[in-house]
Every structure is written in C-alpha cells, then in structure tokens.
PDB file of C-alpha atoms in Angstrom:
ATOM      1  CA  MET H  14      -0.359  24.488 -25.549  1.00 54.00           C
ATOM      2  CA  SER H  15      -1.293  20.913 -24.748  1.00 69.00           C
ATOM      3  CA  GLY H  16      -4.996  21.537 -24.032  1.00 85.00           C
ATOM      4  CA  ILE H  17      -4.914  20.089 -20.530  1.00 89.00           C
ATOM      5  CA  TYR H  18      -5.442  21.981 -17.300  1.00 90.00           C
ATOM      6  CA  ILE H  19      -5.638  21.534 -13.537  1.00 92.00           C
ATOM      7  CA  GLU H  20      -8.874  22.012 -11.638  1.00 90.00           C
ATOM      8  CA  GLU H  21      -9.393  21.713  -7.879  1.00 91.00           C
ATOM      9  CA  TYR H  22     -11.793  18.871  -7.113  1.00 92.00           C
ATOM     10  CA  SER H  23     -11.784  18.721  -3.308  1.00 90.00           C
ATOM     11  CA  PRO H  24      -9.682  20.206  -0.488  1.00 90.00           C
ATOM     12  CA  LYS H  25      -7.385  17.162  -0.630  1.00 92.00           C
ATOM     13  CA  SER H  26      -7.333  16.428  -4.364  1.00 92.00           C
ATOM     14  CA  PHE H  27      -7.328  17.940  -7.822  1.00 93.00           C
ATOM     15  CA  VAL H  28      -8.036  16.707 -11.344  1.00 93.00           C
ATOM     16  CA  VAL H  29      -6.287  17.078 -14.681  1.00 93.00           C
ATOM     17  CA  ARG H  30      -8.833  17.691 -17.430  1.00 91.00           C
ATOM     18  CA  GLY H  31      -8.777  18.344 -21.132  1.00 90.00           C
ATOM     19  CA  ASN H  32      -7.444  16.269 -24.005  1.00 88.00           C
ATOM     20  CA  THR H  33      -5.350  13.870 -21.889  1.00 89.00           C
ATOM     21  CA  LYS H  34      -5.563  10.803 -24.131  1.00 88.00           C
ATOM     22  CA  ASP H  35      -2.058  11.317 -25.582  1.00 87.00           C
ATOM     23  CA  TYR H  36      -0.589  11.727 -22.071  1.00 88.00           C
ATOM     24  CA  LYS H  37      -2.219   8.687 -20.447  1.00 89.00           C
ATOM     25  CA  ASP H  38       1.023   6.814 -19.688  1.00 89.00           C
ATOM     26  CA  SER H  39       2.761   9.906 -18.327  1.00 89.00           C
ATOM     27  CA  LEU H  40      -0.169  10.824 -16.066  1.00 90.00           C
ATOM     28  CA  LEU H  41      -0.279   7.264 -14.771  1.00 90.00           C
ATOM     29  CA  ALA H  42       3.484   7.316 -14.111  1.00 90.00           C
ATOM     30  CA  LEU H  43       3.109  10.605 -12.251  1.00 90.00           C
ATOM     31  CA  GLY H  44       0.706   8.915  -9.826  1.00 90.00           C
ATOM     32  CA  GLY H  45      -2.663   9.809 -11.304  1.00 92.00           C
ATOM     33  CA  LYS H  46      -5.731   7.609 -11.370  1.00 93.00           C
ATOM     34  CA  TRP H  47      -8.330   7.803 -14.125  1.00 94.00           C
ATOM     35  CA  ASN H  48     -11.882   8.244 -12.873  1.00 93.00           C
ATOM     36  CA  SER H  49     -14.675   8.378 -15.417  1.00 91.00           C
ATOM     37  CA  SER H  50     -17.483   9.134 -12.968  1.00 91.00           C
ATOM     38  CA  LEU H  51     -16.466  12.388 -11.300  1.00 91.00           C
ATOM     39  CA  THR H  52     -19.152  15.006 -10.661  1.00 90.00           C
ATOM     40  CA  ASP H  53     -18.747  18.715 -11.330  1.00 86.00           C
ATOM     41  CA  LYS H  54     -19.552  20.463  -8.027  1.00 85.00           C
ATOM     42  CA  LYS H  55     -21.066  23.552  -9.706  1.00 86.00           C
ATOM     43  CA  SER H  56     -23.189  22.072 -12.491  1.00 89.00           C
ATOM     44  CA  GLY H  57     -23.672  18.485 -11.293  1.00 88.00           C
ATOM     45  CA  ASP H  58     -22.474  17.091 -14.646  1.00 90.00           C
ATOM     46  CA  LYS H  59     -20.489  13.865 -14.790  1.00 92.00           C
ATOM     47  CA  PHE H  60     -17.032  13.928 -16.369  1.00 90.00           C
ATOM     48  CA  GLY H  61     -13.860  11.866 -16.619  1.00 92.00           C
ATOM     49  CA  ALA H  62     -10.454  13.111 -15.496  1.00 93.00           C
ATOM     50  CA  TRP H  63      -7.152  12.141 -13.892  1.00 94.00           C
ATOM     51  CA  LEU H  64      -7.369  12.360 -10.101  1.00 94.00           C
ATOM     52  CA  PHE H  65      -4.308  13.312  -8.005  1.00 94.00           C
ATOM     53  CA  TRP H  66      -3.644  13.992  -4.316  1.00 90.00           C
ATOM     54  CA  GLY H  67      -3.210  17.668  -3.476  1.00 90.00           C
ATOM     55  CA  ASP H  68       0.484  17.382  -2.586  1.00 90.00           C
ATOM     56  CA  LYS H  69       1.332  16.550  -6.220  1.00 90.00           C
ATOM     57  CA  GLN H  70      -0.141  19.764  -7.611  1.00 91.00           C
ATOM     58  CA  ASN H  71       3.204  21.585  -7.910  1.00 91.00           C
ATOM     59  CA  GLN H  72       4.787  18.609  -9.686  1.00 91.00           C
ATOM     60  CA  ILE H  73       1.911  18.303 -12.178  1.00 90.00           C
ATOM     61  CA  SER H  74       1.845  22.081 -12.778  1.00 91.00           C
ATOM     62  CA  GLU H  75       5.561  22.010 -13.627  1.00 90.00           C
ATOM     63  CA  TRP H  76       5.011  19.034 -15.932  1.00 89.00           C
ATOM     64  CA  ILE H  77       2.270  20.902 -17.831  1.00 89.00           C
ATOM     65  CA  GLU H  78       4.334  24.125 -18.014  1.00 89.00           C
ATOM     66  CA  LYS H  79       7.329  22.232 -19.426  1.00 86.00           C
ATOM     67  CA  GLY H  80       5.211  20.930 -22.296  1.00 85.00           C
ATOM     68  CA  CYS H  81       3.929  17.591 -20.938  1.00 82.00           C
ATOM     69  CA  LYS H  82       7.083  15.629 -21.714  1.00 83.00           C
ATOM     70  CA  VAL H  83       6.887  11.835 -21.595  1.00 82.00           C
ATOM     71  CA  VAL H  84       7.500  10.405 -18.119  1.00 80.00           C
ATOM     72  CA  ASN H  85       8.649   6.806 -17.745  1.00 79.00           C
ATOM     73  CA  LYS H  86       7.051   4.805 -14.974  1.00 72.00           C
ATOM     74  CA  SER H  87      10.351   3.211 -13.901  1.00 62.00           C
ATOM     75  CA  SER H  88      12.267   6.497 -13.546  1.00 51.00           C
ATOM     76  CA  GLN H  89       9.449   8.052 -11.530  1.00 50.00           C
ATOM     77  CA  SER H  90       9.117   5.063  -9.180  1.00 48.00           C
ATOM     78  CA  GLU H  91      12.893   4.952  -8.569  1.00 48.00           C
ATOM     79  CA  LYS H  92      12.853   8.561  -7.396  1.00 52.00           C
ATOM     80  CA  THR H  93       9.913   8.128  -5.044  1.00 51.00           C
ATOM     81  CA  GLN H  94      10.575   4.629  -3.729  1.00 52.00           C
ATOM     82  CA  GLY H  95      14.369   4.360  -3.585  1.00 51.00           C
ATOM     83  CA  SER H  96      15.124   5.947  -0.239  1.00 56.00           C
ATOM     84  CA  PRO H  97      12.034   4.948   1.778  1.00 62.00           C
ATOM     85  CA  ASN H  98      12.790   1.255   1.269  1.00 68.00           C
ATOM     86  CA  ARG H  99      16.266   1.614   2.760  1.00 67.00           C
ATOM     87  CA  GLU H 100      14.881   3.677   5.612  1.00 71.00           C
ATOM     88  CA  SER H 101      12.056   1.254   6.308  1.00 80.00           C
ATOM     89  CA  ASN H 102      14.485  -1.692   6.369  1.00 80.00           C
ATOM     90  CA  SER H 103      16.656   0.032   8.957  1.00 81.00           C
ATOM     91  CA  VAL H 104      13.583   0.949  11.005  1.00 86.00           C
ATOM     92  CA  LEU H 105      12.379  -2.658  10.905  1.00 86.00           C
ATOM     93  CA  GLU H 106      15.799  -3.946  11.958  1.00 86.00           C
ATOM     94  CA  ALA H 107      15.850  -1.498  14.878  1.00 88.00           C
ATOM     95  CA  LYS H 108      12.383  -2.637  15.967  1.00 90.00           C
ATOM     96  CA  ILE H 109      13.391  -6.298  15.752  1.00 89.00           C
ATOM     97  CA  ASP H 110      16.469  -5.619  17.892  1.00 90.00           C
ATOM     98  CA  ALA H 111      14.385  -3.758  20.475  1.00 92.00           C
ATOM     99  CA  LEU H 112      11.803  -6.560  20.621  1.00 90.00           C
ATOM    100  CA  THR H 113      14.539  -9.184  20.979  1.00 88.00           C
ATOM    101  CA  LYS H 114      16.053  -7.272  23.901  1.00 89.00           C
ATOM    102  CA  MET H 115      12.610  -7.004  25.532  1.00 90.00           C
ATOM    103  CA  VAL H 116      12.013 -10.752  25.210  1.00 87.00           C
ATOM    104  CA  GLU H 117      15.450 -11.498  26.661  1.00 87.00           C
ATOM    105  CA  SER H 118      14.895  -9.197  29.650  1.00 88.00           C
ATOM    106  CA  LEU H 119      11.419 -10.633  30.296  1.00 87.00           C
ATOM    107  CA  CYS H 120      12.816 -14.153  30.177  1.00 85.00           C
ATOM    108  CA  ARG H 121      15.589 -13.203  32.623  1.00 85.00           C
ATOM    109  CA  HIS H 122      13.076 -11.547  34.940  1.00 86.00           C
ATOM    110  CA  HIS H 123      10.758 -14.568  34.977  1.00 84.00           C
ATOM    111  CA  LYS H 124      13.698 -17.006  35.013  1.00 81.00           C
ATOM    112  CA  ILE H 125      12.703 -18.620  31.725  1.00 80.00           C
ATOM    113  CA  GLU H 126      15.343 -20.161  29.481  1.00 77.00           C
ATOM    114  CA  TYR H 127      15.649 -18.253  26.272  1.00 67.00           C
ATOM    115  CA  SER H 128      17.423 -19.532  23.205  1.00 66.00           C
ATOM    116  CA  ASP H 129      18.365 -17.170  20.426  1.00 61.00           C
ATOM    117  CA  LYS H 130      17.586 -19.748  17.732  1.00 56.00           C
ATOM    118  CA  LYS H 131      15.556 -18.495  14.808  1.00 55.00           C
ATOM    119  CA  CYS H 132      14.030 -21.874  13.982  1.00 49.00           C
ATOM    120  CA  VAL H 133      12.713 -24.521  16.366  1.00 50.00           C
ATOM    121  CA  LYS H 134      12.073 -28.043  15.103  1.00 54.00           C
ATOM    122  CA  LEU H 135       8.983 -29.793  16.354  1.00 54.00           C
ATOM    123  CA  LEU H 136       9.071 -33.492  16.988  1.00 55.00           C
ATOM    124  CA  ASP H 137       6.193 -35.674  15.836  1.00 54.00           C
ATOM    125  CA  SER H 138       5.503 -36.544  19.475  1.00 57.00           C
ATOM    126  CA  ASP H 139       5.032 -32.826  20.295  1.00 56.00           C
ATOM    127  CA  VAL H 140       2.199 -32.412  17.817  1.00 58.00           C
ATOM    128  CA  GLU H 141      -1.225 -33.752  18.683  1.00 63.00           C
ATOM    129  CA  SER H 142      -3.056 -35.407  15.861  1.00 63.00           C
ATOM    130  CA  ASP H 143      -6.781 -35.575  15.252  1.00 62.00           C
ATOM    131  CA  GLU H 144      -6.350 -38.990  13.630  1.00 68.00           C
ATOM    132  CA  ASP H 145      -6.224 -40.710  17.047  1.00 68.00           C
ATOM    133  CA  VAL H 146      -9.678 -39.443  18.055  1.00 73.00           C
ATOM    134  CA  PRO H 147     -12.639 -41.273  16.468  1.00 77.00           C
ATOM    135  CA  PRO H 148     -15.145 -38.987  14.740  1.00 79.00           C
ATOM    136  CA  VAL H 149     -18.226 -38.189  16.808  1.00 84.00           C
ATOM    137  CA  LYS H 150     -21.535 -38.904  15.102  1.00 86.00           C
ATOM    138  CA  PRO H 151     -23.704 -35.758  15.242  1.00 85.00           C
ATOM    139  CA  LYS H 152     -26.896 -35.954  17.272  1.00 86.00           C
ATOM    140  CA  ARG H 153     -29.999 -36.117  15.111  1.00 85.00           C
ATOM    141  CA  LEU H 154     -32.245 -33.180  15.940  1.00 86.00           C
ATOM    142  CA  LEU H 155     -35.333 -34.202  13.976  1.00 86.00           C
ATOM    143  CA  GLY H 156     -37.159 -37.402  14.773  1.00 75.00           C
ATOM    144  CA  LYS H 157     -37.662 -40.165  12.233  1.00 67.00           C
TER     145      LYS H 157
END
C-alpha cells in the first residue's frame, strides 16, 4: 500500500493525505493543489495535504487503488483540454456571426452604411492631438 488516503475536507472538496512526497508530480498533474495550512475540523490541528474538487474523487480513488502510477502532466491536460478548446472556438465563431448579423440589421434599420471591413485606417486629420493645445498653468491655491 502506498500510505496515502482520501479524506473529505468540505462538502465541495477533499484532501489526499499521508506520505505524498513521492507522488507530488502525479498529484499536481491530476489537478491537485498543495496547501500546507489546512485545519482539521475535529481536532483543530493544522496539517498539509493535496486539495482537490469533489468531482475528482472517483478519479483519485481509482489512481490510489491502481497503485499510484506516475501521471504525466501533458497526457492529463490533453485529455481534459482537447475537446473543450474546439467546442469553445466553434461557440465563439457562432457568437461572432450572430453579432455581425445583428449589427447589419441595426444598420439597415437605422439606414446607416455598414462596411464589412475588419480593419479601418485612421487618417492623421481624423485624430485630435493634444500638442496643439497649450498647457494650462494650474491655479495656485495657497497665497505667497
């Protein structure tokens, strides 16, 4: 046995305690965060442990039961982050399309010309400069 165990810490989280020093990299790759100032709810003693969200409890239990095999950070992040990125890109593209259609319909409704250009160049004459205005001397509040 590895000498590590799971203990409920709060309704939303749990901790992994015991001799976890050898498994530091694996626990970090599994999404844990080391916290050295946790408080035992029953005794009030301070202790250090790996803190996890409650939804990872099944995954961590399996990892402990299988003998705490080494987990690489890259393989774990590919599994958890591969599909959401593709989904979020498609969601963002759909939102951009919807917003573009809304702008076009608003412009048509208010009879405003709308160009579908992504980039608009500003001329130097369009930009006001503060260099033309002389600096204003602040009013002295205290007498001499």
